[in-house]
Amino acid sequence: MEERSGWLRPSFYTSVEEEMEGVKGSVGISDISPAGKLLVQGPGGERIARSLLGKDAELQVGRAQAGSRESADGETFPVAVCCLAPEELFVTCPPERRDDLAGALNAELPEDGQTIVMDVTSSYAGINVAGPRSSDLLGKVTDLDLHHDAMSNLACVQGQFAEVHGILVRWDRGEPGNNLYVAREYGVYVWEALWEAGEEYGLVAVGVEAHRRLIGGVPA
Amino acid sequence: MSFLLKCPNCGERSVADFRFGGETNSRPDQDAPHAQWVNYYYFRKNVSGERQEWWYHKFGCRQWFLAVRDSRTNEVPRTYWPGDRAEQAASDGASQE
Amino acid sequence: MADPASRDNRLPPHPSQRTDPSSPVSFTFNGKQVSALEGDTIGSALHSSGVRIFSRSFKYHRPRGLMCMTGDCPNCLMNVDGVPNVRTCTAPVQQGMDVQTQNAWPSAEHDALSMMDKLDRLMPVGFYYKSLIRPRISWDMARPFIRRVAGLGKVGPDKDQDNEHQHHNLWADVAVIGGGPAGMAAALEASKGGCRVVLVDEGPVLGGHLLSDVSVHAGPEEYAGLPGYEVAARLAGEVHGTSNIKLLSGASAFGLYPGNLLGVSKGKRLYKIRSKEIIVATGCREVPQMFPGNDLPGVYMGEAVRRLMHLYGVAPSGRALVVASDKRGYQLASELAQAGVQVVGIVDGRESPVGSDAVDGIPVFANHEVTGASGTKGVKGAMILDKSAGETMRLGCEAIVITGAYEPNTGLLTQTSTALTYDPELQEIVPADTPSTIHVAGDVTGIHDLELSLLQGRAAGCEASLGVDKPAGTDLDALRGAIVEKEQAYRANLQSAAPSSDPPRAAGKTFVCLCEDVTPKDLYQGIDEGFDEMQTLKRYSTLSMGPCQGKMCLRPAIELCSRYTGQTMDETGSTTSRPPLRPLTLGTLAGPLHMPVKRTALHEKHILLGGAMADVGPWKRPHSYGPVSEEIAAVRERVGIIDVSTLGKIDVQGVDAPALLDRVYTHRFSNLPVGRIRYSLLCSDNGSIIDDGTITRLADSHYFITTTTANVDLMEEWLKWWNAGWKTRVHVNNVTSGYGAINLAGPKARETLSKLTDVDLSPDAFRYMRSVEGDVAGVPCLFLRIGFVGEIGWEMHFPAEYSEHMWDALMDAGSEFGIAPFGVEAQRVLRLAKKHIILGQDTDMVSNPLEGDLPWVVRLDKDDFIGKHALEAIQERGLREMLVGFVMDEPVVPEDGVPVMHSGQPVGRVTSSRADPTTGRGFGLAWVPVDLSQEGTQITIRVKDNPRPARVVHEAFYDPEGARLRE
């Protein structure tokens, strides 16, 4: 186990090489629960999105976009902005930037009280499902259409996964990848459901190190 | 039951994604006669044909919306947010289950 | 059983065969070794090794043999490796499998119950409805026997618990059902414009009926001169080479549900396919003929013989008689002759068959029909009637091969709103009008012609691709034109036999329904008793209610019924086909067990502490960690700690939040000062309680609500519903997952907590029902000073990932005071002593707050709120019952739910009850009539069936003034 900004996570389960091979050859899952997660609700969401994505950014329901933010200490960190509904954004950032971002966005809110920012980091467990067979695996636990036509890169949807609510963000980095967020108390249950369903594909559990190398950078 | 409903936010999904909220009806005024309250709470029109209903996208955006459903065929020709359409004048109060 | 060297019984190898002579396998059949070839089905291997009796019939225990080879009829059902009712005619052999006959004792070959065949007079149609009713004892006497002989197959109790069942969800633009020529042509055409196509085929390889077709086809052009199986191979090659066609082989589509959801089973896998367009190319099956002895082993459907010979290299033994009414029958007779089978004749019902090539050396009996088969354990001969002369003659033969009449496989279509109609020209019941997203092609349309099937397939594929807006530019009109033209020619060439003479007068039983042993006599009797259309006749006679679900019997039955009543085929109607079309196991339907389990972030802690975990709704919670009395004592005397993370938590923010809460809760919240907590109830508009909880005002337009554990989803939906209906501007978010929650309670709670926080916890600074935000052990917390368990305490909510850290810190800080964790049971006892109700335990769907002794929570003086009118009406009509506390006079404890008695009648009920630790007397809460609700009233409670005295108590049993709570 390794620690990063207060979170304990496994560096690897078997070996970094084996885990990377597993993902490239079939499918692997890794725990990305520590990712900072914010929910922005209300008409002011668009303004918040532009501050993260650039002033020309257009929001589209069901699409995620990558952006960045400069922190108080002058460092730039990546964010992802998922548009869940016309007035609802789901924003993810590196674990250690969660408070920075929540504070900054709260400060930017319009003062009419109609827009809110909630830190929902603790509310969602996150599981990254990556590899060429990731859609086959997810197709065993959800009836959402995961085919590329319906769920292209950076698409985001909410649906049922192993019979619980989840947010799914398609994010291909090297390998086809998906970030699945479910209510924290269902984290273990959904992990186990995926584990069971993935047996026939040779599913591997992926530690932080292999995950980091596979996505080629800092997980957002 | 496997028909599809189009959530105004998330698009077409299986009915298993949703919670049914019953047909819309109006809640009486506070000082309406008792009979009107009894009628509102205990009686439904239960139209055989197209009717306006509340649906909640439990496994999606977790919002309530209105749907016109044909109770004979389970076809859902229209769905919309409350307040989106003039035709749902009858639904200005939320209905009971 | 014949010799085991099955290879010697085989026909010479042929390219159409699927068996591999170089790969022998073996399995056991009723304990004996049987050899087979790779590629065999169990049925073909058994037939090859000489087995003729495959099963015993359901009612009369008559011998039955291989008949259809298509998985349609019930004759070949056996137990394979412990799984009952396997269709052995299509199930592939596997090395070492254990195959046993069923519904027969001691064996299918010699079945003791075959005497049932002689008892038919005792079992008339509608037997269950009119026999064994009087005297009543007759049923009790007959029941054990009936129970033993009824039912088909036995399920081993340990079978199928391996949980290997898998479910898959697939989406497609076009789903094609049937991998025959029409289905493949449809899939290929649809794929051209880029559609995502799923092709579902029952066979292990693509081709459908073409696989067993060795005749050479004249058209269409590109396939001219090729035998059927070669056409199949070419089409299959194209399908395999098309990347956007996903092929599911060996998979059967068992249901077509609303929203174009297709249920497909493939072994232990279930596919749920959502497809925008569906093409049904399910082909057809042959229809049995009605004559006495038509169920004898040796009576085959033509396709069975074709498959046996051409797929598996197995020929029927002995002499064969072929029943034909078109060129397919003549072709088959010729193939039989080539295989070395002596064909004693072709019986053709047509007066003067034209266009059918006579086969050298085989006599043709035109204008004849079969009127009976003789034999006991198998066919020994056939009676044939010369329809013009009215004379009957007997032909010795060991096989009667039935061809010439087809029935479209419309089962899936009838699960949709497709209309079927009888086409008198085709003499088949065909799909007439399909829903706009469902298309048909091939033999299922009642037209049996390769060239037309391919055209129909292409047209269907083209229509479907247009339906999903991915056309390939094919000229659909030209295709349709060609179909019309060719269909006209096809119909002009049809030459049907005159309707056969009225059914069988010869001796012996004719079977319409092989599954349930229903005879025409049974049907006629049913019709005479008033059941003169198929739906009622089916229910009365049990026709079509067996394993084949009407596949073999429905068509002949409709015809018999129509002729007997004089109604048309359409008037006679049909039965409704419902899923599953093919049998499948419950395990396949159930699939992997997805039973969502909620675990708090402290789950592992509870287990380490020895907590006995209990299911509380979807949550796992510790019932207790040891003796409950010690946990109670810790809370009362020292300090206790409990994980209350399961509490529902809802964050409510927005300018209209105060107004929304005032309208949904019974209490008032617009006047609640920031930093204060208030307990309240929610009612529905009939005044009954739906939930309770505390509401904390965090800021002017920001509230934090707790709900009961079970109801949080409902509350989220409820608040959002009224918010949507009233169009108030409020953000309602269920934040249950985000917060861990711990309740620290007991006289030493303040001292324990003070060690970890800067928050001033002194009685004057932090009063009861107040809230503060602050850090505990470095973790940001929301402190709520409330007291469900009756002692001074704080409920702390904090980001869930810190739960273990918080727990450890509190346990460390409290160790010097003797801190102890307590579970759900101790909490239940403690709250009961305070008369704090638990929703759903002490209340039900009709309990209201006025009678529930909570009038102080209801503010009837405020503006309209949900339930206000009803509560006013209840107050006006007067209270009828009350929820009161009680204490038993004696040291006995009633169980939850027992009745409160008055004058020997139950008048109320106990909702919660526990023993007082010091006196051993039961105390608790009970609903009683209002006239028994006064303080001190003597009531009677039934404890273990004995009336016991108890007394009504209004105050809380423990610390009634709440002094400890407010300390």
mmCIF file of N, CA and C in Angstrom, chain C residues 340-371:
data_model
loop_
_atom_site.group_PDB
_atom_site.id
_atom_site.type_symbol
_atom_site.label_atom_id
_atom_site.label_comp_id
_atom_site.label_asym_id
_atom_site.label_seq_id
_atom_site.Cartn_x
_atom_site.Cartn_y
_atom_site.Cartn_z
ATOM 1 N N GLY C 340 -29.230 -46.725 -49.764
ATOM 2 C CA GLY C 340 -29.371 -48.158 -49.617
ATOM 3 C C GLY C 340 -30.605 -48.586 -48.847
ATOM 4 N N VAL C 341 -31.500 -47.641 -48.596
ATOM 5 C CA VAL C 341 -32.732 -48.002 -47.886
ATOM 6 C C VAL C 341 -33.759 -48.442 -48.923
ATOM 7 N N GLN C 342 -34.442 -49.535 -48.617
ATOM 8 C CA GLN C 342 -35.488 -49.981 -49.540
ATOM 9 C C GLN C 342 -36.734 -49.134 -49.331
ATOM 10 N N VAL C 343 -37.124 -48.366 -50.368
ATOM 11 C CA VAL C 343 -38.310 -47.518 -50.246
ATOM 12 C C VAL C 343 -39.473 -48.263 -50.879
ATOM 13 N N VAL C 344 -40.468 -48.606 -50.042
ATOM 14 C CA VAL C 344 -41.565 -49.443 -50.531
ATOM 15 C C VAL C 344 -42.604 -48.640 -51.292
ATOM 16 N N GLY C 345 -42.537 -47.326 -51.194
ATOM 17 C CA GLY C 345 -43.487 -46.547 -51.958
ATOM 18 C C GLY C 345 -43.506 -45.097 -51.539
ATOM 19 N N ILE C 346 -44.072 -44.277 -52.437
ATOM 20 C CA ILE C 346 -44.317 -42.867 -52.116
ATOM 21 C C ILE C 346 -45.824 -42.687 -52.124
ATOM 22 N N VAL C 347 -46.376 -42.273 -50.995
ATOM 23 C CA VAL C 347 -47.808 -42.053 -50.914
ATOM 24 C C VAL C 347 -48.065 -40.572 -51.144
ATOM 25 N N ASP C 348 -48.810 -40.231 -52.171
ATOM 26 C CA ASP C 348 -49.032 -38.835 -52.526
ATOM 27 C C ASP C 348 -50.527 -38.588 -52.551
ATOM 28 N N GLY C 349 -51.012 -37.631 -51.805
ATOM 29 C CA GLY C 349 -52.445 -37.375 -51.690
ATOM 30 C C GLY C 349 -53.032 -36.710 -52.918
ATOM 31 N N ARG C 350 -52.140 -36.185 -53.763
ATOM 32 C CA ARG C 350 -52.649 -35.481 -54.932
ATOM 33 C C ARG C 350 -53.165 -36.484 -55.968
ATOM 34 N N GLU C 351 -54.181 -36.023 -56.703
ATOM 35 C CA GLU C 351 -54.816 -36.920 -57.653
ATOM 36 C C GLU C 351 -53.840 -37.332 -58.755
ATOM 37 N N SER C 352 -53.235 -36.303 -59.354
ATOM 38 C CA SER C 352 -52.257 -36.633 -60.388
ATOM 39 C C SER C 352 -51.062 -35.717 -60.219
ATOM 40 N N PRO C 353 -50.110 -36.161 -59.451
ATOM 41 C CA PRO C 353 -48.951 -35.329 -59.164
ATOM 42 C C PRO C 353 -48.249 -34.957 -60.458
ATOM 43 N N VAL C 354 -47.981 -33.678 -60.616
ATOM 44 C CA VAL C 354 -47.232 -33.256 -61.800
ATOM 45 C C VAL C 354 -45.940 -32.604 -61.342
ATOM 46 N N GLY C 355 -44.998 -32.624 -62.201
ATOM 47 C CA GLY C 355 -43.744 -31.916 -61.933
ATOM 48 C C GLY C 355 -42.900 -32.602 -60.898
ATOM 49 N N SER C 356 -43.361 -33.718 -60.338
ATOM 50 C CA SER C 356 -42.545 -34.428 -59.368
ATOM 51 C C SER C 356 -41.888 -35.572 -60.098
ATOM 52 N N ASP C 357 -40.561 -35.585 -60.024
ATOM 53 C CA ASP C 357 -39.863 -36.622 -60.759
ATOM 54 C C ASP C 357 -40.084 -37.959 -60.094
ATOM 55 N N ALA C 358 -40.565 -38.882 -60.900
ATOM 56 C CA ALA C 358 -40.682 -40.244 -60.388
ATOM 57 C C ALA C 358 -39.280 -40.769 -60.145
ATOM 58 N N VAL C 359 -39.145 -41.619 -59.149
ATOM 59 C CA VAL C 359 -37.847 -42.161 -58.835
ATOM 60 C C VAL C 359 -37.806 -43.615 -59.294
ATOM 61 N N ASP C 360 -36.755 -43.941 -59.981
ATOM 62 C CA ASP C 360 -36.656 -45.283 -60.533
ATOM 63 C C ASP C 360 -36.869 -46.357 -59.479
ATOM 64 N N GLY C 361 -37.752 -47.249 -59.781
ATOM 65 C CA GLY C 361 -37.917 -48.415 -58.918
ATOM 66 C C GLY C 361 -38.729 -48.178 -57.668
ATOM 67 N N ILE C 362 -39.244 -46.946 -57.479
ATOM 68 C CA ILE C 362 -40.075 -46.704 -56.289
ATOM 69 C C ILE C 362 -41.511 -46.503 -56.742
ATOM 70 N N PRO C 363 -42.426 -47.384 -56.315
ATOM 71 C CA PRO C 363 -43.824 -47.201 -56.723
ATOM 72 C C PRO C 363 -44.421 -45.937 -56.106
ATOM 73 N N VAL C 364 -45.209 -45.205 -56.919
ATOM 74 C CA VAL C 364 -45.884 -44.010 -56.423
ATOM 75 C C VAL C 364 -47.361 -44.343 -56.247
ATOM 76 N N PHE C 365 -47.872 -44.110 -55.055
ATOM 77 C CA PHE C 365 -49.296 -44.312 -54.795
ATOM 78 C C PHE C 365 -49.987 -42.958 -54.807
ATOM 79 N N ALA C 366 -50.422 -42.510 -56.017
ATOM 80 C CA ALA C 366 -51.082 -41.211 -56.118
ATOM 81 C C ALA C 366 -52.510 -41.320 -55.616
ATOM 82 N N ASN C 367 -53.021 -40.157 -55.132
ATOM 83 C CA ASN C 367 -54.378 -40.112 -54.595
ATOM 84 C C ASN C 367 -54.593 -41.150 -53.482
ATOM 85 N N HIS C 368 -53.525 -41.402 -52.731
ATOM 86 C CA HIS C 368 -53.590 -42.296 -51.583
ATOM 87 C C HIS C 368 -53.284 -41.510 -50.322
ATOM 88 N N GLU C 369 -53.674 -42.048 -49.196
ATOM 89 C CA GLU C 369 -53.157 -41.496 -47.957
ATOM 90 C C GLU C 369 -52.970 -42.605 -46.927
ATOM 91 N N VAL C 370 -52.074 -42.312 -45.966
ATOM 92 C CA VAL C 370 -51.809 -43.288 -44.912
ATOM 93 C C VAL C 370 -52.947 -43.221 -43.909
ATOM 94 N N THR C 371 -53.540 -44.353 -43.588
ATOM 95 C CA THR C 371 -54.636 -44.349 -42.618
ATOM 96 C C THR C 371 -54.291 -45.106 -41.351
#
